[in-house]
Tab-separated table of C-alpha atoms in Angstrom:
chain	number	residue	atom	x	y	z
A	52	UNK	CA	29.363	-20.166	67.637
A	53	UNK	CA	29.028	-18.823	64.062
A	54	UNK	CA	25.372	-19.022	63.067
A	55	UNK	CA	26.378	-20.161	59.604
A	56	UNK	CA	27.839	-23.356	61.070
A	57	UNK	CA	24.759	-24.203	63.078
A	58	UNK	CA	22.723	-27.112	61.725
A	59	UNK	CA	19.439	-25.928	60.218
A	60	UNK	CA	16.169	-27.367	61.416
A	61	UNK	CA	14.148	-29.484	58.945
A	62	UNK	CA	11.523	-26.735	58.804
A	63	UNK	CA	14.108	-24.093	57.905
A	64	UNK	CA	15.661	-26.303	55.248
A	65	UNK	CA	12.220	-27.020	53.785
A	66	UNK	CA	11.388	-23.312	53.703
A	67	UNK	CA	14.704	-22.566	51.967
A	68	UNK	CA	14.083	-25.228	49.330
A	69	UNK	CA	10.542	-23.933	48.803
A	70	UNK	CA	11.867	-20.393	48.288
A	71	UNK	CA	14.475	-21.588	45.797
A	72	UNK	CA	11.848	-23.585	43.962
A	73	UNK	CA	9.584	-20.563	43.825
A	74	UNK	CA	12.351	-18.477	42.226
A	75	UNK	CA	13.001	-21.155	39.610
A	76	UNK	CA	9.296	-21.597	38.980
A	77	UNK	CA	8.854	-17.838	38.748
A	78	UNK	CA	11.626	-17.599	36.167
A	79	UNK	CA	10.090	-20.398	34.126
A	80	UNK	CA	6.694	-18.731	34.335
A	81	UNK	CA	8.145	-15.409	33.169
A	82	UNK	CA	9.786	-17.182	30.243
A	83	UNK	CA	6.504	-18.850	29.316
A	84	UNK	CA	4.674	-15.536	29.558
A	85	UNK	CA	7.207	-13.858	27.296
A	86	UNK	CA	6.912	-16.689	24.786
A	87	UNK	CA	3.140	-16.495	24.936
A	88	UNK	CA	3.241	-12.715	24.409
A	89	UNK	CA	5.575	-13.089	21.439
A	90	UNK	CA	3.363	-15.816	20.029
A	91	UNK	CA	0.243	-13.682	20.292
A	92	UNK	CA	2.039	-10.680	18.769
A	93	UNK	CA	3.231	-12.905	15.934
A	94	UNK	CA	-0.299	-14.204	15.375
A	95	UNK	CA	-1.676	-10.653	15.245
A	96	UNK	CA	0.993	-9.582	12.769
A	97	UNK	CA	0.419	-12.663	10.623
A	98	UNK	CA	-3.277	-11.748	10.571
A	99	UNK	CA	-2.325	-8.293	9.239
A	100	UNK	CA	-0.448	-9.909	6.353
A	101	UNK	CA	-3.460	-12.161	5.822
A	102	UNK	CA	-5.625	-9.050	5.436
A	103	UNK	CA	-3.175	-7.757	2.837
A	104	UNK	CA	-3.404	-11.008	0.907
A	105	UNK	CA	-7.208	-10.867	1.034
A	106	UNK	CA	-7.200	-7.271	-0.177
A	107	UNK	CA	-4.855	-8.119	-3.025
A	108	UNK	CA	-7.256	-10.796	-4.255
A	109	UNK	CA	-9.920	-8.104	-4.672
A	110	UNK	CA	-7.795	-5.919	-6.954
A	111	UNK	CA	-8.919	-5.485	-10.551
A	112	UNK	CA	-6.420	-6.079	-13.340
A	113	UNK	CA	-6.564	-5.130	-17.008
A	114	UNK	CA	-6.458	-7.697	-19.801
A	115	UNK	CA	-2.859	-6.681	-20.488
A	116	UNK	CA	-1.915	-7.468	-16.892
A	117	UNK	CA	-1.301	-4.157	-15.053
A	118	UNK	CA	-3.510	-3.201	-12.153
A	119	UNK	CA	-6.678	-1.285	-13.012
A	120	UNK	CA	-6.635	1.925	-11.004
A	121	UNK	CA	-8.518	3.974	-13.564
A	122	UNK	CA	-12.053	2.557	-13.535
A	123	UNK	CA	-14.388	3.396	-10.666
A	124	UNK	CA	-14.337	-0.128	-9.221
A	125	UNK	CA	-10.634	-0.633	-9.842
A	126	UNK	CA	-9.669	2.673	-8.260
A	127	UNK	CA	-11.869	2.046	-5.218
A	128	UNK	CA	-10.390	-1.408	-4.552
A	129	UNK	CA	-6.865	-0.218	-5.204
A	130	UNK	CA	-7.357	2.655	-2.752
A	131	UNK	CA	-8.674	0.237	-0.132
A	132	UNK	CA	-5.667	-2.022	-0.614
A	133	UNK	CA	-3.218	0.876	-0.304
A	134	UNK	CA	-4.864	1.898	2.965
A	135	UNK	CA	-4.472	-1.678	4.217
A	136	UNK	CA	-0.836	-1.591	3.110
A	137	UNK	CA	-0.255	1.619	5.065
A	138	UNK	CA	-1.781	0.080	8.197
A	139	UNK	CA	0.245	-3.113	7.753
A	140	UNK	CA	3.498	-1.186	7.354
A	141	UNK	CA	2.824	0.665	10.595
A	142	UNK	CA	1.580	-2.415	12.473
A	143	UNK	CA	4.608	-4.457	11.398
A	144	UNK	CA	6.907	-1.570	12.346
A	145	UNK	CA	8.415	-1.237	8.872
A	146	UNK	CA	10.651	1.810	8.662
A	147	UNK	CA	9.299	4.343	6.172
A	148	UNK	CA	11.464	5.779	3.410
A	149	UNK	CA	12.724	9.339	3.752
A	150	UNK	CA	10.223	11.661	2.051
A	151	UNK	CA	11.715	15.047	2.862
A	152	UNK	CA	12.052	15.612	-0.880
A	153	UNK	CA	8.400	16.680	-0.806
A	154	UNK	CA	9.587	20.036	0.485
A	155	UNK	CA	10.467	20.735	-3.158
A	156	UNK	CA	6.889	20.140	-4.300
A	157	UNK	CA	4.852	23.189	-5.237
A	158	UNK	CA	1.213	24.079	-5.928
A	159	UNK	CA	-1.268	21.219	-6.100
A	160	UNK	CA	1.456	18.654	-5.498
A	161	UNK	CA	2.276	20.207	-2.143
A	162	UNK	CA	-1.406	19.988	-1.214
A	163	UNK	CA	-1.483	16.333	-2.264
A	164	UNK	CA	1.642	15.532	-0.219
A	165	UNK	CA	1.662	17.979	2.722
A	166	UNK	CA	3.969	15.949	4.973
A	167	UNK	CA	6.359	12.981	5.019
A	168	UNK	CA	3.799	10.269	5.755
A	169	UNK	CA	3.536	7.420	3.243
A	170	UNK	CA	0.368	8.661	1.520
A	171	UNK	CA	0.175	5.993	-1.179
A	172	UNK	CA	-1.912	7.185	-4.136
A	173	UNK	CA	-3.569	5.145	-6.877
A	174	UNK	CA	-2.475	7.575	-9.615
A	175	UNK	CA	1.192	7.139	-8.690
A	176	UNK	CA	0.853	3.356	-8.822
A	177	UNK	CA	-1.020	3.472	-12.110
A	178	UNK	CA	1.648	5.699	-13.680
A	179	UNK	CA	4.361	3.229	-12.679
A	180	UNK	CA	2.557	0.035	-13.710
A	181	UNK	CA	1.240	1.494	-16.989
A	182	UNK	CA	4.440	3.177	-18.124
A	183	UNK	CA	4.529	5.730	-20.916
A	184	UNK	CA	7.607	7.544	-22.150
A	185	UNK	CA	5.871	10.855	-22.782
A	186	UNK	CA	3.009	13.012	-21.541
A	187	UNK	CA	0.750	15.285	-23.594
A	188	UNK	CA	0.146	18.781	-22.243
A	189	UNK	CA	-1.453	21.705	-24.068
A	190	UNK	CA	-1.280	19.770	-27.331
A	191	UNK	CA	2.444	19.025	-27.017
A	192	UNK	CA	4.087	15.772	-25.968
A	193	UNK	CA	6.910	15.943	-23.454
A	194	UNK	CA	9.411	13.183	-22.841
A	195	UNK	CA	9.747	11.815	-19.308
A	196	UNK	CA	13.267	11.687	-17.938
A	197	UNK	CA	15.309	8.490	-18.013
A	198	UNK	CA	15.433	8.605	-14.213
A	199	UNK	CA	11.632	8.675	-13.989
A	200	UNK	CA	11.289	5.750	-16.393
A	201	UNK	CA	13.892	3.716	-14.514
A	202	UNK	CA	12.280	4.356	-11.128
A	203	UNK	CA	8.896	3.424	-12.593
A	204	UNK	CA	10.222	0.071	-13.804
A	205	UNK	CA	11.708	-0.589	-10.358
A	206	UNK	CA	8.396	0.126	-8.637
A	207	UNK	CA	6.469	-2.006	-11.129
A	208	UNK	CA	8.895	-4.892	-10.531
A	209	UNK	CA	8.710	-4.566	-6.727
A	210	UNK	CA	4.921	-4.369	-6.909
A	211	UNK	CA	4.770	-7.494	-9.086
A	212	UNK	CA	7.019	-9.431	-6.687
A	213	UNK	CA	4.933	-8.270	-3.729
A	214	UNK	CA	1.768	-9.427	-5.473
A	215	UNK	CA	3.263	-12.852	-6.151
A	216	UNK	CA	4.243	-13.113	-2.490
A	217	UNK	CA	0.710	-12.253	-1.333
A	218	UNK	CA	-0.885	-14.680	-3.790
A	219	UNK	CA	1.200	-17.501	-2.329
A	220	UNK	CA	0.486	-16.501	1.286
A	221	UNK	CA	-0.666	-19.360	3.491
A	222	UNK	CA	-1.617	-17.993	6.894
A	223	UNK	CA	-2.009	-21.413	8.495
A	224	UNK	CA	1.544	-22.465	7.642
A	225	UNK	CA	3.202	-19.051	8.036
A	226	UNK	CA	5.552	-18.280	10.902
A	227	UNK	CA	8.323	-15.923	11.898
A	228	UNK	CA	10.313	-16.515	8.697
A	229	UNK	CA	7.374	-15.650	6.457
A	230	UNK	CA	6.586	-12.631	8.626
A	231	UNK	CA	10.122	-11.287	8.188
A	232	UNK	CA	9.829	-11.856	4.457
A	233	UNK	CA	6.609	-9.822	4.437
A	234	UNK	CA	8.367	-6.997	6.268
A	235	UNK	CA	11.200	-7.039	3.748
A	236	UNK	CA	8.711	-6.939	0.860
A	237	UNK	CA	6.829	-3.974	2.332
A	238	UNK	CA	10.051	-2.056	2.989
A	239	UNK	CA	11.196	-2.647	-0.580
A	240	UNK	CA	7.903	-1.449	-2.044
A	241	UNK	CA	7.982	1.642	0.167
A	242	UNK	CA	11.572	2.506	-0.758
A	243	UNK	CA	11.102	2.280	-4.528
A	244	UNK	CA	7.659	3.936	-4.259
A	245	UNK	CA	9.230	7.005	-2.648
A	246	UNK	CA	11.992	7.100	-5.258
A	247	UNK	CA	9.487	6.934	-8.106
A	248	UNK	CA	7.155	9.476	-6.527
A	249	UNK	CA	10.027	11.938	-6.211
A	250	UNK	CA	11.205	11.499	-9.805
A	251	UNK	CA	7.679	11.459	-11.268
A	252	UNK	CA	6.262	14.490	-9.472
A	253	UNK	CA	9.364	16.638	-9.952
A	254	UNK	CA	9.335	15.570	-13.609
A	255	UNK	CA	5.703	16.630	-13.956
A	256	UNK	CA	6.495	19.989	-12.375
A	257	UNK	CA	9.285	20.505	-14.902
A	258	UNK	CA	7.015	19.565	-17.814
A	259	UNK	CA	4.293	21.920	-16.572
A	260	UNK	CA	6.820	24.739	-16.368
A	261	UNK	CA	7.883	24.081	-19.969
A	262	UNK	CA	4.242	23.900	-21.086
A	263	UNK	CA	3.508	27.239	-19.438
A	264	UNK	CA	6.520	28.695	-21.200
A	265	UNK	CA	5.261	27.465	-24.566
A	266	UNK	CA	1.794	28.826	-23.804
A	267	UNK	CA	3.232	32.229	-22.905
A	268	UNK	CA	5.272	32.214	-26.129
A	269	UNK	CA	2.174	31.368	-28.171
A	270	UNK	CA	0.152	34.130	-26.533
A	271	UNK	CA	2.984	36.601	-27.098
A	272	UNK	CA	3.218	35.630	-30.772
A	273	UNK	CA	-0.543	35.903	-31.217
A	274	UNK	CA	-0.532	39.369	-29.678
A	275	UNK	CA	2.384	40.411	-31.894
A	276	UNK	CA	0.597	39.090	-34.979
A	277	UNK	CA	-2.596	40.856	-33.969
A	278	UNK	CA	-0.703	44.104	-33.429
A	279	UNK	CA	0.949	43.730	-36.838
A	280	UNK	CA	-2.409	43.088	-38.478
A	281	UNK	CA	-3.922	46.108	-36.758
A	282	UNK	CA	-1.021	48.269	-37.854
A	283	UNK	CA	-1.291	46.983	-41.407
A	284	UNK	CA	-5.019	47.666	-41.439
A	285	UNK	CA	-4.497	51.202	-40.206
A	286	UNK	CA	-1.867	51.840	-42.886
A	287	UNK	CA	-4.139	50.479	-45.609
A	288	UNK	CA	-6.995	52.719	-44.425
A	289	UNK	CA	-4.779	55.803	-44.560
A	290	UNK	CA	-3.703	54.952	-48.070
């Protein structure tokens, strides 16, 4: 007789039901564990955003409104916040903007930005949030490019929106939706930061090159004038 048609004993049927129940229970347990893991990860990431909000409250602002990154206290707190922002971006797995443009940097700028890591700097932020259309160098004012000014306005706007978001942060009521919004905010700031950094630094390099050219021209003229004066003096002496 086929064994599959044989009636099962009560013990065998009980064992089979127990096994099936164990599989179902195991699946439910795995689901609960995954949910618990996601919940704990979410809580940890929300805490990171909470640290950002706390750091933002410590920033110093000028009477006119822009962030103070020039005074000793202001620069120190701004630097601390930017370090927290870097950590948060990495902890929240926010994709960093492409910074391969730094390969074009030369001299001190290459030392300041030796790789493609974020490397947020207070002077870059200050330049964007306290915009000026020209820069003085060697006694001459040089106009910043329209591209640099536009990118600076974009960074200042993104930074302002990010600040408003952090000021309204409520960690106790925040959830997945707010966490995704934080990620989007950080990615936006990073994208426009990189665009401004590229335009600003390359613009400064161009201005410095022009300033060196003017300096060389001045030195050349001074030497020519001195040579002319010397020649004139020698001619007068002979007369």
